[in-house]
PDB file of C-alpha atoms in Angstrom:
ATOM      1  CA  MET J   1     -52.230 -72.957-105.044  1.00 56.00           C
ATOM      2  CA  ASN J   2     -51.240 -70.931-101.945  1.00 44.00           C
ATOM      3  CA  ASN J   3     -54.610 -69.472-101.045  1.00 45.00           C
ATOM      4  CA  ALA J   4     -53.821 -68.734 -97.406  1.00 39.00           C
ATOM      5  CA  ALA J   5     -54.665 -65.044 -97.774  1.00 43.00           C
ATOM      6  CA  THR J   6     -57.474 -65.461-100.291  1.00 45.00           C
ATOM      7  CA  ILE J   7     -61.093 -64.748 -99.452  1.00 43.00           C
ATOM      8  CA  PRO J   8     -63.139 -67.703-100.714  1.00 54.00           C
ATOM      9  CA  SER J   9     -64.978 -67.009-103.924  1.00 82.00           C
ATOM     10  CA  THR J  10     -66.545 -69.069-106.660  1.00 93.00           C
ATOM     11  CA  VAL J  11     -63.926 -70.384-109.081  1.00 96.00           C
ATOM     12  CA  PHE J  12     -66.253 -72.548-111.159  1.00 97.00           C
ATOM     13  CA  SER J  13     -69.984 -73.137-111.611  1.00 97.00           C
ATOM     14  CA  ARG J  14     -71.984 -75.737-113.484  1.00 96.00           C
ATOM     15  CA  THR J  15     -75.725 -76.100-113.953  1.00 96.00           C
ATOM     16  CA  ILE J  16     -77.134 -79.622-113.686  1.00 94.00           C
ATOM     17  CA  LYS J  17     -80.641 -79.803-115.116  1.00 89.00           C
ATOM     18  CA  GLU J  18     -81.959 -82.282-112.531  1.00 85.00           C
ATOM     19  CA  LEU J  19     -80.021 -80.794-109.615  1.00 93.00           C
ATOM     20  CA  GLY J  20     -79.351 -77.073-109.870  1.00 95.00           C
ATOM     21  CA  ASP J  21     -76.191 -74.960-109.797  1.00 96.00           C
ATOM     22  CA  ILE J  22     -73.055 -76.478-108.306  1.00 97.00           C
ATOM     23  CA  HIS J  23     -70.457 -73.902-107.291  1.00 97.00           C
ATOM     24  CA  LEU J  24     -66.824 -74.583-106.471  1.00 98.00           C
ATOM     25  CA  ARG J  25     -64.943 -72.281-104.132  1.00 97.00           C
ATOM     26  CA  LEU J  26     -61.648 -72.302-102.265  1.00 96.00           C
ATOM     27  CA  LEU J  27     -61.600 -73.908 -98.845  1.00 97.00           C
ATOM     28  CA  ASP J  28     -61.916 -71.442 -95.984  1.00 96.00           C
ATOM     29  CA  ILE J  29     -60.242 -72.966 -92.924  1.00 96.00           C
ATOM     30  CA  GLU J  30     -62.196 -70.951 -90.370  1.00 95.00           C
ATOM     31  CA  LYS J  31     -65.549 -71.369 -92.078  1.00 96.00           C
ATOM     32  CA  ASP J  32     -65.250 -74.975 -93.231  1.00 97.00           C
ATOM     33  CA  ILE J  33     -63.018 -76.909 -90.862  1.00 98.00           C
ATOM     34  CA  GLU J  34     -65.735 -78.117 -88.469  1.00 98.00           C
ATOM     35  CA  THR J  35     -67.752 -79.428 -91.406  1.00 98.00           C
ATOM     36  CA  ILE J  36     -64.690 -81.147 -92.880  1.00 98.00           C
ATOM     37  CA  HIS J  37     -63.819 -82.691 -89.513  1.00 98.00           C
ATOM     38  CA  ASP J  38     -67.370 -84.008 -89.219  1.00 98.00           C
ATOM     39  CA  TRP J  39     -67.154 -85.618 -92.670  1.00 98.00           C
ATOM     40  CA  VAL J  40     -63.677 -87.160 -92.464  1.00 98.00           C
ATOM     41  CA  THR J  41     -64.285 -88.795 -89.079  1.00 98.00           C
ATOM     42  CA  ARG J  42     -67.499 -90.567 -90.091  1.00 97.00           C
ATOM     43  CA  PRO J  43     -67.433 -94.312 -90.900  1.00 96.00           C
ATOM     44  CA  TYR J  44     -68.227 -93.775 -94.590  1.00 95.00           C
ATOM     45  CA  ALA J  45     -64.978 -91.772 -94.971  1.00 97.00           C
ATOM     46  CA  THR J  46     -62.705 -94.571 -93.795  1.00 96.00           C
ATOM     47  CA  TYR J  47     -60.563 -94.406 -96.937  1.00 96.00           C
ATOM     48  CA  TRP J  48     -59.852 -90.713 -96.342  1.00 96.00           C
ATOM     49  CA  GLY J  49     -57.513 -91.794 -93.545  1.00 94.00           C
ATOM     50  CA  MET J  50     -58.555 -89.262 -90.885  1.00 96.00           C
ATOM     51  CA  GLN J  51     -61.025 -91.294 -88.834  1.00 95.00           C
ATOM     52  CA  GLU J  52     -59.251 -90.699 -85.523  1.00 96.00           C
ATOM     53  CA  HIS J  53     -58.115 -87.132 -86.169  1.00 97.00           C
ATOM     54  CA  THR J  54     -59.067 -84.373 -83.754  1.00 98.00           C
ATOM     55  CA  LEU J  55     -60.440 -81.074 -85.000  1.00 98.00           C
ATOM     56  CA  GLU J  56     -57.055 -79.450 -84.483  1.00 98.00           C
ATOM     57  CA  GLU J  57     -55.241 -82.212 -86.392  1.00 98.00           C
ATOM     58  CA  VAL J  58     -57.604 -81.783 -89.331  1.00 98.00           C
ATOM     59  CA  ARG J  59     -57.147 -78.021 -89.143  1.00 98.00           C
ATOM     60  CA  LEU J  60     -53.343 -78.354 -89.251  1.00 98.00           C
ATOM     61  CA  ALA J  61     -53.507 -80.817 -92.174  1.00 97.00           C
ATOM     62  CA  TYR J  62     -55.625 -78.461 -94.260  1.00 98.00           C
ATOM     63  CA  GLN J  63     -53.666 -75.399 -93.222  1.00 97.00           C
ATOM     64  CA  GLU J  64     -50.622 -77.129 -94.702  1.00 97.00           C
ATOM     65  CA  ILE J  65     -52.534 -77.777 -97.936  1.00 97.00           C
ATOM     66  CA  VAL J  66     -53.781 -74.185 -98.125  1.00 94.00           C
ATOM     67  CA  GLU J  67     -50.232 -72.854 -97.682  1.00 96.00           C
ATOM     68  CA  SER J  68     -48.679 -75.285-100.180  1.00 96.00           C
ATOM     69  CA  ASP J  69     -47.396 -74.170-103.571  1.00 94.00           C
ATOM     70  CA  HIS J  70     -48.538 -77.374-105.282  1.00 95.00           C
ATOM     71  CA  HIS J  71     -51.644 -78.515-103.376  1.00 96.00           C
ATOM     72  CA  ASP J  72     -54.968 -76.826-102.694  1.00 96.00           C
ATOM     73  CA  ALA J  73     -58.498 -77.603-101.530  1.00 97.00           C
ATOM     74  CA  PHE J  74     -62.006 -76.637-102.582  1.00 98.00           C
ATOM     75  CA  ILE J  75     -65.556 -76.906-101.307  1.00 98.00           C
ATOM     76  CA  GLY J  76     -68.455 -77.726-103.613  1.00 98.00           C
ATOM     77  CA  VAL J  77     -71.723 -75.944-102.809  1.00 97.00           C
ATOM     78  CA  LEU J  78     -75.313 -76.654-103.831  1.00 96.00           C
ATOM     79  CA  ASN J  79     -78.232 -74.546-102.557  1.00 92.00           C
ATOM     80  CA  ASN J  80     -75.824 -72.765-100.173  1.00 93.00           C
ATOM     81  CA  GLN J  81     -74.865 -76.088 -98.568  1.00 95.00           C
ATOM     82  CA  PRO J  82     -71.436 -77.741 -98.781  1.00 97.00           C
ATOM     83  CA  ILE J  83     -71.710 -81.023-100.683  1.00 97.00           C
ATOM     84  CA  PHE J  84     -68.135 -82.111-101.314  1.00 98.00           C
ATOM     85  CA  LEU J  85     -64.467 -81.552-100.545  1.00 98.00           C
ATOM     86  CA  MET J  86     -61.932 -81.689-103.379  1.00 98.00           C
ATOM     87  CA  GLU J  87     -58.157 -81.593-103.202  1.00 98.00           C
ATOM     88  CA  ARG J  88     -56.008 -80.826-106.224  1.00 98.00           C
ATOM     89  CA  TYR J  89     -52.238 -81.243-106.478  1.00 98.00           C
ATOM     90  CA  LEU J  90     -49.446 -81.034-109.025  1.00 98.00           C
ATOM     91  CA  ALA J  91     -48.208 -84.584-109.492  1.00 98.00           C
ATOM     92  CA  VAL J  92     -44.673 -83.574-110.470  1.00 97.00           C
ATOM     93  CA  LYS J  93     -44.222 -81.920-107.054  1.00 96.00           C
ATOM     94  CA  ASP J  94     -46.007 -84.629-105.062  1.00 96.00           C
ATOM     95  CA  PRO J  95     -44.555 -87.854-103.597  1.00 94.00           C
ATOM     96  CA  ILE J  96     -46.736 -89.737-106.107  1.00 96.00           C
ATOM     97  CA  SER J  97     -44.127 -88.799-108.719  1.00 97.00           C
ATOM     98  CA  ALA J  98     -41.843 -91.452-107.224  1.00 96.00           C
ATOM     99  CA  CYS J  99     -44.355 -94.113-108.315  1.00 97.00           C
ATOM    100  CA  TYR J 100     -44.522 -93.284-112.020  1.00 97.00           C
ATOM    101  CA  GLU J 101     -43.048 -90.940-114.617  1.00 97.00           C
ATOM    102  CA  ALA J 102     -44.979 -87.808-113.750  1.00 97.00           C
ATOM    103  CA  LYS J 103     -45.349 -85.170-116.444  1.00 96.00           C
ATOM    104  CA  GLU J 104     -46.076 -81.468-116.502  1.00 95.00           C
ATOM    105  CA  GLY J 105     -49.821 -81.221-116.913  1.00 96.00           C
ATOM    106  CA  ASP J 106     -50.544 -84.169-114.599  1.00 98.00           C
ATOM    107  CA  CYS J 107     -53.083 -83.022-112.011  1.00 98.00           C
ATOM    108  CA  GLY J 108     -53.801 -85.156-108.957  1.00 98.00           C
ATOM    109  CA  MET J 109     -57.220 -85.158-107.349  1.00 98.00           C
ATOM    110  CA  HIS J 110     -58.975 -86.430-104.191  1.00 98.00           C
ATOM    111  CA  ILE J 111     -62.717 -86.145-103.568  1.00 98.00           C
ATOM    112  CA  LEU J 112     -64.961 -86.657-100.547  1.00 98.00           C
ATOM    113  CA  VAL J 113     -68.725 -86.235-100.955  1.00 97.00           C
ATOM    114  CA  SER J 114     -70.770 -85.059 -97.976  1.00 97.00           C
ATOM    115  CA  PRO J 115     -72.796 -87.581 -95.952  1.00 94.00           C
ATOM    116  CA  ILE J 116     -76.019 -88.541 -97.699  1.00 85.00           C
ATOM    117  CA  LYS J 117     -79.123 -86.901 -96.231  1.00 84.00           C
ATOM    118  CA  LYS J 118     -81.464 -87.658 -99.094  1.00 85.00           C
ATOM    119  CA  LYS J 119     -80.735 -90.010-101.968  1.00 88.00           C
ATOM    120  CA  ILE J 120     -80.615 -88.161-105.299  1.00 89.00           C
ATOM    121  CA  PRO J 121     -80.228 -90.140-108.540  1.00 89.00           C
ATOM    122  CA  ASN J 122     -76.752 -89.745-110.061  1.00 92.00           C
ATOM    123  CA  PHE J 123     -75.741 -87.252-107.366  1.00 95.00           C
ATOM    124  CA  THR J 124     -72.183 -88.575-106.999  1.00 96.00           C
ATOM    125  CA  TRP J 125     -71.753 -88.708-110.772  1.00 96.00           C
ATOM    126  CA  HIS J 126     -72.863 -85.082-111.106  1.00 96.00           C
ATOM    127  CA  VAL J 127     -70.374 -84.067-108.405  1.00 97.00           C
ATOM    128  CA  PHE J 128     -67.565 -86.120-109.944  1.00 98.00           C
ATOM    129  CA  SER J 129     -68.132 -84.880-113.484  1.00 97.00           C
ATOM    130  CA  THR J 130     -68.337 -81.280-112.249  1.00 98.00           C
ATOM    131  CA  ILE J 131     -64.900 -81.679-110.684  1.00 98.00           C
ATOM    132  CA  LEU J 132     -63.470 -83.131-113.886  1.00 98.00           C
ATOM    133  CA  GLU J 133     -65.024 -80.312-115.907  1.00 98.00           C
ATOM    134  CA  TYR J 134     -63.308 -77.816-113.612  1.00 98.00           C
ATOM    135  CA  LEU J 135     -59.917 -79.537-113.683  1.00 98.00           C
ATOM    136  CA  PHE J 136     -59.949 -79.914-117.459  1.00 98.00           C
ATOM    137  CA  SER J 137     -61.017 -76.280-117.875  1.00 97.00           C
ATOM    138  CA  ASP J 138     -57.428 -75.405-116.961  1.00 96.00           C
ATOM    139  CA  PRO J 139     -55.476 -75.450-120.248  1.00 96.00           C
ATOM    140  CA  GLN J 140     -52.385 -76.575-118.340  1.00 95.00           C
ATOM    141  CA  THR J 141     -54.091 -79.796-117.226  1.00 97.00           C
ATOM    142  CA  ASN J 142     -53.540 -82.623-119.706  1.00 97.00           C
ATOM    143  CA  ARG J 143     -54.228 -85.600-117.490  1.00 98.00           C
ATOM    144  CA  ILE J 144     -55.853 -86.271-114.124  1.00 98.00           C
ATOM    145  CA  VAL J 145     -54.168 -88.688-111.734  1.00 98.00           C
ATOM    146  CA  VAL J 146     -55.892 -90.609-108.949  1.00 98.00           C
ATOM    147  CA  GLU J 147     -54.570 -93.140-106.445  1.00 98.00           C
ATOM    148  CA  PRO J 148     -57.535 -94.558-104.506  1.00 98.00           C
ATOM    149  CA  ASP J 149     -57.222 -97.349-101.975  1.00 97.00           C
ATOM    150  CA  VAL J 150     -57.473-100.666-103.815  1.00 98.00           C
ATOM    151  CA  ARG J 151     -60.302-101.684-101.452  1.00 97.00           C
ATOM    152  CA  ASN J 152     -62.468 -98.669-102.335  1.00 97.00           C
ATOM    153  CA  GLU J 153     -64.748-100.365-104.857  1.00 96.00           C
ATOM    154  CA  LYS J 154     -67.220 -97.479-105.104  1.00 95.00           C
ATOM    155  CA  ILE J 155     -64.614 -95.004-106.323  1.00 97.00           C
ATOM    156  CA  HIS J 156     -63.192 -97.521-108.797  1.00 98.00           C
ATOM    157  CA  VAL J 157     -66.618 -97.816-110.428  1.00 97.00           C
ATOM    158  CA  LEU J 158     -66.922 -94.033-110.600  1.00 97.00           C
ATOM    159  CA  ASN J 159     -63.404 -93.571-111.968  1.00 98.00           C
ATOM    160  CA  LYS J 160     -63.937 -96.095-114.746  1.00 98.00           C
ATOM    161  CA  ARG J 161     -67.300 -94.579-115.597  1.00 98.00           C
ATOM    162  CA  ALA J 162     -65.518 -91.234-116.119  1.00 98.00           C
ATOM    163  CA  GLY J 163     -62.873 -92.734-118.401  1.00 98.00           C
ATOM    164  CA  PHE J 164     -59.983 -93.406-116.038  1.00 98.00           C
ATOM    165  CA  GLN J 165     -57.539 -96.057-117.214  1.00 98.00           C
ATOM    166  CA  TYR J 166     -56.072 -98.176-114.432  1.00 98.00           C
ATOM    167  CA  HIS J 167     -52.295 -98.560-114.688  1.00 97.00           C
ATOM    168  CA  LYS J 168     -50.914-100.478-111.708  1.00 97.00           C
ATOM    169  CA  GLU J 169     -51.010-100.935-107.947  1.00 98.00           C
ATOM    170  CA  ILE J 170     -48.572 -98.874-105.897  1.00 97.00           C
ATOM    171  CA  GLU J 171     -47.520 -98.869-102.251  1.00 96.00           C
ATOM    172  CA  LEU J 172     -48.003 -95.548-100.485  1.00 94.00           C
ATOM    173  CA  PRO J 173     -47.169 -94.906 -96.802  1.00 91.00           C
ATOM    174  CA  HIS J 174     -50.800 -95.220 -95.701  1.00 90.00           C
ATOM    175  CA  LYS J 175     -52.336 -97.549 -98.306  1.00 95.00           C
ATOM    176  CA  THR J 176     -52.013 -99.866-101.260  1.00 97.00           C
ATOM    177  CA  ALA J 177     -53.368 -97.750-104.082  1.00 98.00           C
ATOM    178  CA  ALA J 178     -54.560 -98.181-107.649  1.00 98.00           C
ATOM    179  CA  LEU J 179     -52.840 -95.690-109.932  1.00 98.00           C
ATOM    180  CA  ALA J 180     -55.144 -94.473-112.708  1.00 98.00           C
ATOM    181  CA  PHE J 181     -55.154 -91.712-115.320  1.00 98.00           C
ATOM    182  CA  CYS J 182     -57.770 -89.857-117.341  1.00 98.00           C
ATOM    183  CA  ASN J 183     -57.000 -87.539-120.247  1.00 98.00           C
ATOM    184  CA  LYS J 184     -59.420 -85.162-121.941  1.00 97.00           C
ATOM    185  CA  LYS J 185     -60.055 -87.543-124.838  1.00 97.00           C
ATOM    186  CA  ASP J 186     -61.020 -90.462-122.580  1.00 98.00           C
ATOM    187  CA  TYR J 187     -63.233 -88.195-120.467  1.00 98.00           C
ATOM    188  CA  LYS J 188     -65.086 -86.943-123.563  1.00 97.00           C
ATOM    189  CA  LYS J 189     -65.601 -90.553-124.658  1.00 97.00           C
ATOM    190  CA  ALA J 190     -67.054 -91.310-121.225  1.00 97.00           C
ATOM    191  CA  LEU J 191     -69.471 -88.377-121.511  1.00 97.00           C
ATOM    192  CA  LEU J 192     -70.590 -89.647-124.908  1.00 96.00           C
ATOM    193  CA  ARG J 193     -71.288 -93.068-123.376  1.00 95.00           C
ATOM    194  CA  GLU J 194     -73.358 -91.355-120.685  1.00 93.00           C
ATOM    195  CA  ASP J 195     -75.349 -89.449-123.308  1.00 87.00           C
ATOM    196  CA  ASN J 196     -75.998 -92.619-125.293  1.00 89.00           C
ATOM    197  CA  LYS J 197     -77.039 -94.448-122.134  1.00 85.00           C
ATOM    198  CA  ASN J 198     -79.469 -91.686-121.213  1.00 75.00           C
ATOM    199  CA  ILE J 199     -80.953 -91.666-124.724  1.00 74.00           C
ATOM    200  CA  ALA J 200     -81.409 -95.435-124.636  1.00 69.00           C
ATOM    201  CA  HIS J 201     -83.095 -95.169-121.233  1.00 62.00           C
ATOM    202  CA  LYS J 202     -85.514 -92.471-122.444  1.00 65.00           C
ATOM    203  CA  ASN J 203     -86.344 -94.504-125.552  1.00 66.00           C
ATOM    204  CA  LYS J 204     -87.056 -97.537-123.403  1.00 65.00           C
ATOM    205  CA  ILE J 205     -89.414 -95.523-121.214  1.00 65.00           C
ATOM    206  CA  ASN J 206     -91.237 -94.165-124.269  1.00 64.00           C
ATOM    207  CA  ASP J 207     -91.634 -97.578-125.921  1.00 58.00           C
TER     208      ASP J 207
END
């Protein structure tokens, strides 16, 4: 997690049949910060909490993440274009640990998808599942922790679709959040549900 001196390179790739190859690389402050500032200050990103931030404020916030020993950031790329921002943190070293009994192997995650230019079926799901595949590819990650704003209905739907179990509401400095967890077993069950849903849909089309 301290990637301040690291040249961005691909850390994970996944091929989506209907979409192409999604690549995940470390955030490069100089290369990416204007794009990130553009995303986080748009109306759709209201729950990200940076709507009024200047470019320099966003730069400083992500410089702190890049230099942290328990928090880092990544950019997702499709067809050489950035398509999402992902933050990862160690829950045991994060303030979130004051809200529940954090364990070694608990990995926190935040995600922001790029503004929509062209609607692609299941695009957000493909992005979200790619992130979970990456996080769970780390043998030290046993459980993923999220704490979205309770008002963010879209992310709640996505979380539950991926197998997250909602635990309780918590008060954080900048929001009332829903604390939820997803372990590898629940995620695999969610993928099986997706497969069964897709099979049922194909069968319906062929009837």
